[in-house]
PDB file of C-alpha atoms in Angstrom:
ATOM      1  CA  UNK Z   1       0.000   0.000   0.000  1.00  0.00           C
ATOM      2  CA  UNK Z   2       2.784   2.454   0.832  1.00  0.00           C
ATOM      3  CA  UNK Z   3       5.046   1.086  -1.871  1.00  0.00           C
ATOM      4  CA  UNK Z   4       4.615   4.225  -3.952  1.00  0.00           C
ATOM      5  CA  UNK Z   5       6.004   6.209  -1.008  1.00  0.00           C
ATOM      6  CA  UNK Z   6       9.088   3.983  -0.903  1.00  0.00           C
ATOM      7  CA  UNK Z   7       9.732   4.679  -4.590  1.00  0.00           C
ATOM      8  CA  UNK Z   8       9.823   8.467  -4.060  1.00  0.00           C
ATOM      9  CA  UNK Z   9      13.191   9.939  -3.321  1.00  0.00           C
ATOM     10  CA  UNK Z  10      13.855  11.408   0.128  1.00  0.00           C
ATOM     11  CA  UNK Z  11      14.063  15.005  -1.177  1.00  0.00           C
ATOM     12  CA  UNK Z  12      10.572  14.729  -2.678  1.00  0.00           C
ATOM     13  CA  UNK Z  13       9.249  13.182   0.537  1.00  0.00           C
ATOM     14  CA  UNK Z  14      10.603  16.056   2.582  1.00  0.00           C
ATOM     15  CA  UNK Z  15       9.213  18.580   0.077  1.00  0.00           C
ATOM     16  CA  UNK Z  16       5.815  16.838   0.158  1.00  0.00           C
ATOM     17  CA  UNK Z  17       5.746  16.833   3.978  1.00  0.00           C
ATOM     18  CA  UNK Z  18       6.805  20.500   4.121  1.00  0.00           C
ATOM     19  CA  UNK Z  19       4.062  21.332   1.594  1.00  0.00           C
ATOM     20  CA  UNK Z  20       1.446  19.464   3.664  1.00  0.00           C
ATOM     21  CA  UNK Z  21       2.593  21.223   6.851  1.00  0.00           C
ATOM     22  CA  UNK Z  22       2.447  24.629   5.122  1.00  0.00           C
ATOM     23  CA  UNK Z  23      -0.984  23.825   3.658  1.00  0.00           C
ATOM     24  CA  UNK Z  24      -2.258  22.813   7.109  1.00  0.00           C
ATOM     25  CA  UNK Z  25      -0.796  25.932   8.732  1.00  0.00           C
ATOM     26  CA  UNK Z  26      -2.231  28.245   6.074  1.00  0.00           C
ATOM     27  CA  UNK Z  27      -5.646  26.616   6.522  1.00  0.00           C
ATOM     28  CA  UNK Z  28      -5.431  27.137  10.263  1.00  0.00           C
ATOM     29  CA  UNK Z  29      -4.360  30.767   9.762  1.00  0.00           C
ATOM     30  CA  UNK Z  30      -7.246  31.423   7.371  1.00  0.00           C
ATOM     31  CA  UNK Z  31      -9.703  29.836   9.813  1.00  0.00           C
ATOM     32  CA  UNK Z  32      -8.253  31.901  12.687  1.00  0.00           C
ATOM     33  CA  UNK Z  33      -8.395  35.089  10.624  1.00  0.00           C
ATOM     34  CA  UNK Z  34     -12.079  34.585   9.856  1.00  0.00           C
ATOM     35  CA  UNK Z  35     -12.893  34.012  13.502  1.00  0.00           C
ATOM     36  CA  UNK Z  36     -10.786  36.993  14.574  1.00  0.00           C
ATOM     37  CA  UNK Z  37     -12.819  39.227  12.231  1.00  0.00           C
ATOM     38  CA  UNK Z  38     -16.034  37.825  13.701  1.00  0.00           C
ATOM     39  CA  UNK Z  39     -14.716  38.339  17.229  1.00  0.00           C
ATOM     40  CA  UNK Z  40     -13.719  41.908  16.372  1.00  0.00           C
ATOM     41  CA  UNK Z  41     -17.155  42.741  14.973  1.00  0.00           C
ATOM     42  CA  UNK Z  42     -18.858  41.290  18.052  1.00  0.00           C
ATOM     43  CA  UNK Z  43     -16.528  43.212  20.355  1.00  0.00           C
ATOM     44  CA  UNK Z  44     -17.315  46.451  18.520  1.00  0.00           C
ATOM     45  CA  UNK Z  45     -21.028  45.676  18.811  1.00  0.00           C
ATOM     46  CA  UNK Z  46     -20.700  44.994  22.546  1.00  0.00           C
ATOM     47  CA  UNK Z  47     -19.145  48.409  23.104  1.00  0.00           C
ATOM     48  CA  UNK Z  48     -21.306  50.418  20.690  1.00  0.00           C
ATOM     49  CA  UNK Z  49     -24.727  48.829  21.314  1.00  0.00           C
ATOM     50  CA  UNK Z  50     -25.332  50.519  24.679  1.00  0.00           C
ATOM     51  CA  UNK Z  51     -24.440  53.854  23.099  1.00  0.00           C
ATOM     52  CA  UNK Z  52     -26.893  53.284  20.251  1.00  0.00           C
ATOM     53  CA  UNK Z  53     -29.633  52.331  22.689  1.00  0.00           C
ATOM     54  CA  UNK Z  54     -28.832  55.352  24.853  1.00  0.00           C
ATOM     55  CA  UNK Z  55     -28.944  57.635  21.806  1.00  0.00           C
ATOM     56  CA  UNK Z  56     -32.313  56.212  20.792  1.00  0.00           C
ATOM     57  CA  UNK Z  57     -33.671  56.761  24.285  1.00  0.00           C
ATOM     58  CA  UNK Z  58     -32.349  60.329  24.160  1.00  0.00           C
ATOM     59  CA  UNK Z  59     -34.250  60.790  20.889  1.00  0.00           C
ATOM     60  CA  UNK Z  60     -37.399  59.545  22.630  1.00  0.00           C
ATOM     61  CA  UNK Z  61     -36.756  62.056  25.410  1.00  0.00           C
ATOM     62  CA  UNK Z  62     -36.235  64.825  22.831  1.00  0.00           C
ATOM     63  CA  UNK Z  63     -39.472  63.875  21.086  1.00  0.00           C
ATOM     64  CA  UNK Z  64     -41.295  64.077  24.402  1.00  0.00           C
ATOM     65  CA  UNK Z  65     -39.872  67.528  25.097  1.00  0.00           C
ATOM     66  CA  UNK Z  66     -40.829  68.607  21.591  1.00  0.00           C
ATOM     67  CA  UNK Z  67     -44.416  67.509  22.287  1.00  0.00           C
ATOM     68  CA  UNK Z  68     -44.324  69.487  25.537  1.00  0.00           C
ATOM     69  CA  UNK Z  69     -42.984  72.566  23.750  1.00  0.00           C
ATOM     70  CA  UNK Z  70     -45.625  72.336  21.033  1.00  0.00           C
ATOM     71  CA  UNK Z  71     -48.389  71.920  23.604  1.00  0.00           C
ATOM     72  CA  UNK Z  72     -47.282  75.061  25.431  1.00  0.00           C
ATOM     73  CA  UNK Z  73     -47.176  76.908  22.093  1.00  0.00           C
ATOM     74  CA  UNK Z  74     -50.707  75.666  21.342  1.00  0.00           C
ATOM     75  CA  UNK Z  75     -51.981  76.986  24.672  1.00  0.00           C
ATOM     76  CA  UNK Z  76     -50.356  80.370  24.037  1.00  0.00           C
ATOM     77  CA  UNK Z  77     -51.361  80.669  20.356  1.00  0.00           C
ATOM     78  CA  UNK Z  78     -54.118  83.179  19.530  1.00  0.00           C
ATOM     79  CA  UNK Z  79     -54.167  82.929  15.724  1.00  0.00           C
ATOM     80  CA  UNK Z  80     -56.481  80.146  14.448  1.00  0.00           C
ATOM     81  CA  UNK Z  81     -54.341  79.345  11.405  1.00  0.00           C
ATOM     82  CA  UNK Z  82     -51.155  79.072  13.466  1.00  0.00           C
ATOM     83  CA  UNK Z  83     -53.065  77.030  16.031  1.00  0.00           C
ATOM     84  CA  UNK Z  84     -54.038  74.537  13.331  1.00  0.00           C
ATOM     85  CA  UNK Z  85     -50.403  74.348  12.140  1.00  0.00           C
ATOM     86  CA  UNK Z  86     -49.154  73.735  15.660  1.00  0.00           C
ATOM     87  CA  UNK Z  87     -51.722  70.987  16.283  1.00  0.00           C
ATOM     88  CA  UNK Z  88     -50.583  69.295  13.066  1.00  0.00           C
ATOM     89  CA  UNK Z  89     -46.949  69.630  14.154  1.00  0.00           C
ATOM     90  CA  UNK Z  90     -47.894  68.060  17.496  1.00  0.00           C
ATOM     91  CA  UNK Z  91     -49.563  65.137  15.713  1.00  0.00           C
ATOM     92  CA  UNK Z  92     -46.409  64.694  13.606  1.00  0.00           C
ATOM     93  CA  UNK Z  93     -44.380  64.694  16.834  1.00  0.00           C
ATOM     94  CA  UNK Z  94     -46.611  61.940  18.186  1.00  0.00           C
ATOM     95  CA  UNK Z  95     -45.835  59.820  15.140  1.00  0.00           C
ATOM     96  CA  UNK Z  96     -42.106  60.519  15.481  1.00  0.00           C
ATOM     97  CA  UNK Z  97     -42.223  59.663  19.192  1.00  0.00           C
ATOM     98  CA  UNK Z  98     -43.949  56.341  18.533  1.00  0.00           C
ATOM     99  CA  UNK Z  99     -41.468  55.549  15.754  1.00  0.00           C
ATOM    100  CA  UNK Z 100     -38.502  56.275  18.014  1.00  0.00           C
ATOM    101  CA  UNK Z 101     -40.004  54.167  20.809  1.00  0.00           C
ATOM    102  CA  UNK Z 102     -40.377  51.269  18.356  1.00  0.00           C
ATOM    103  CA  UNK Z 103     -36.742  51.634  17.271  1.00  0.00           C
ATOM    104  CA  UNK Z 104     -35.600  51.766  20.887  1.00  0.00           C
ATOM    105  CA  UNK Z 105     -37.613  48.634  21.631  1.00  0.00           C
ATOM    106  CA  UNK Z 106     -35.787  46.800  18.835  1.00  0.00           C
ATOM    107  CA  UNK Z 107     -32.384  47.754  20.212  1.00  0.00           C
ATOM    108  CA  UNK Z 108     -33.063  46.912  23.864  1.00  0.00           C
ATOM    109  CA  UNK Z 109     -31.719  43.529  24.839  1.00  0.00           C
ATOM    110  CA  UNK Z 110     -33.475  41.783  27.685  1.00  0.00           C
ATOM    111  CA  UNK Z 111     -36.533  43.130  29.463  1.00  0.00           C
ATOM    112  CA  UNK Z 112     -38.710  45.315  27.291  1.00  0.00           C
ATOM    113  CA  UNK Z 113     -41.241  46.157  29.999  1.00  0.00           C
ATOM    114  CA  UNK Z 114     -39.883  49.686  30.171  1.00  0.00           C
ATOM    115  CA  UNK Z 115     -40.897  50.362  26.576  1.00  0.00           C
ATOM    116  CA  UNK Z 116     -44.415  49.110  27.226  1.00  0.00           C
ATOM    117  CA  UNK Z 117     -44.673  51.361  30.285  1.00  0.00           C
ATOM    118  CA  UNK Z 118     -43.420  54.360  28.295  1.00  0.00           C
ATOM    119  CA  UNK Z 119     -45.982  53.627  25.567  1.00  0.00           C
ATOM    120  CA  UNK Z 120     -48.836  53.372  28.065  1.00  0.00           C
ATOM    121  CA  UNK Z 121     -47.765  56.545  29.859  1.00  0.00           C
ATOM    122  CA  UNK Z 122     -47.425  58.362  26.557  1.00  0.00           C
ATOM    123  CA  UNK Z 123     -50.982  57.375  25.625  1.00  0.00           C
ATOM    124  CA  UNK Z 124     -52.169  58.948  28.882  1.00  0.00           C
ATOM    125  CA  UNK Z 125     -50.037  61.999  28.147  1.00  0.00           C
ATOM    126  CA  UNK Z 126     -51.529  62.171  24.650  1.00  0.00           C
ATOM    127  CA  UNK Z 127     -55.094  61.994  25.947  1.00  0.00           C
ATOM    128  CA  UNK Z 128     -54.215  64.797  28.387  1.00  0.00           C
ATOM    129  CA  UNK Z 129     -52.847  66.822  25.456  1.00  0.00           C
ATOM    130  CA  UNK Z 130     -56.014  66.180  23.463  1.00  0.00           C
ATOM    131  CA  UNK Z 131     -58.065  67.507  26.370  1.00  0.00           C
ATOM    132  CA  UNK Z 132     -55.879  70.631  26.565  1.00  0.00           C
ATOM    133  CA  UNK Z 133     -56.279  71.175  22.809  1.00  0.00           C
ATOM    134  CA  UNK Z 134     -60.053  70.745  23.130  1.00  0.00           C
ATOM    135  CA  UNK Z 135     -60.103  73.386  25.877  1.00  0.00           C
ATOM    136  CA  UNK Z 136     -57.982  75.747  23.747  1.00  0.00           C
ATOM    137  CA  UNK Z 137     -60.364  75.316  20.804  1.00  0.00           C
ATOM    138  CA  UNK Z 138     -63.259  76.072  23.174  1.00  0.00           C
ATOM    139  CA  UNK Z 139     -61.348  79.254  24.150  1.00  0.00           C
ATOM    140  CA  UNK Z 140     -61.012  78.085  27.762  1.00  0.00           C
ATOM    141  CA  UNK Z 141     -57.301  78.790  28.023  1.00  0.00           C
ATOM    142  CA  UNK Z 142     -57.277  79.201  31.780  1.00  0.00           C
ATOM    143  CA  UNK Z 143     -58.826  75.754  32.223  1.00  0.00           C
ATOM    144  CA  UNK Z 144     -56.205  74.437  29.780  1.00  0.00           C
ATOM    145  CA  UNK Z 145     -53.331  76.070  31.679  1.00  0.00           C
ATOM    146  CA  UNK Z 146     -54.329  75.004  35.210  1.00  0.00           C
ATOM    147  CA  UNK Z 147     -53.887  71.276  34.588  1.00  0.00           C
ATOM    148  CA  UNK Z 148     -50.781  72.317  32.668  1.00  0.00           C
ATOM    149  CA  UNK Z 149     -48.818  72.341  35.899  1.00  0.00           C
ATOM    150  CA  UNK Z 150     -48.162  68.709  34.970  1.00  0.00           C
ATOM    151  CA  UNK Z 151     -46.663  69.922  31.685  1.00  0.00           C
ATOM    152  CA  UNK Z 152     -43.212  70.256  33.181  1.00  0.00           C
ATOM    153  CA  UNK Z 153     -40.857  68.360  30.830  1.00  0.00           C
ATOM    154  CA  UNK Z 154     -39.295  66.339  33.618  1.00  0.00           C
ATOM    155  CA  UNK Z 155     -42.589  65.053  35.010  1.00  0.00           C
ATOM    156  CA  UNK Z 156     -43.161  62.247  32.527  1.00  0.00           C
ATOM    157  CA  UNK Z 157     -39.477  61.367  32.191  1.00  0.00           C
ATOM    158  CA  UNK Z 158     -38.856  61.324  35.943  1.00  0.00           C
ATOM    159  CA  UNK Z 159     -41.657  58.791  36.251  1.00  0.00           C
ATOM    160  CA  UNK Z 160     -40.098  56.702  33.484  1.00  0.00           C
ATOM    161  CA  UNK Z 161     -36.612  56.905  35.029  1.00  0.00           C
ATOM    162  CA  UNK Z 162     -38.021  55.755  38.375  1.00  0.00           C
ATOM    163  CA  UNK Z 163     -39.782  52.839  36.731  1.00  0.00           C
ATOM    164  CA  UNK Z 164     -36.661  51.947  34.734  1.00  0.00           C
ATOM    165  CA  UNK Z 165     -34.511  51.913  37.875  1.00  0.00           C
ATOM    166  CA  UNK Z 166     -37.072  49.643  39.544  1.00  0.00           C
ATOM    167  CA  UNK Z 167     -37.185  47.307  36.532  1.00  0.00           C
ATOM    168  CA  UNK Z 168     -33.393  46.991  36.378  1.00  0.00           C
TER     169      UNK Z 168
END
């Protein structure tokens, strides 16, 4: 069976064995290189993912503050045309807020209860805003401003931060 190996000269045997060793080593290097690239990409993701999630949550916070700002501008607006424009801008902010919450939910690893709580609280906030807008349209600005004490931008977010710290 190994007679063909006995017929090969020693120099060719050594060259063949060196070639097989080099082929095996190059295969191992290629395999290691591929896994090093994969390890590098996962390491980068481990370090950047929390920053991406944090940035998305900051966008949600910014959207909330934008809704607050628009609501205050609606309460203070006297011109009917500008009032209509501001209400439409507020509705667009609602859509942007919900979109950013959905993106944040996709990026959160683990418990997603916080996102559900934020969504439920935002629906309550939105119904409150709708009531304020209804009062403004009825020209009852004082009645719209009095419950507006809860319009402080940190009110909603402080509640969410407290719930997040309890969930974690």
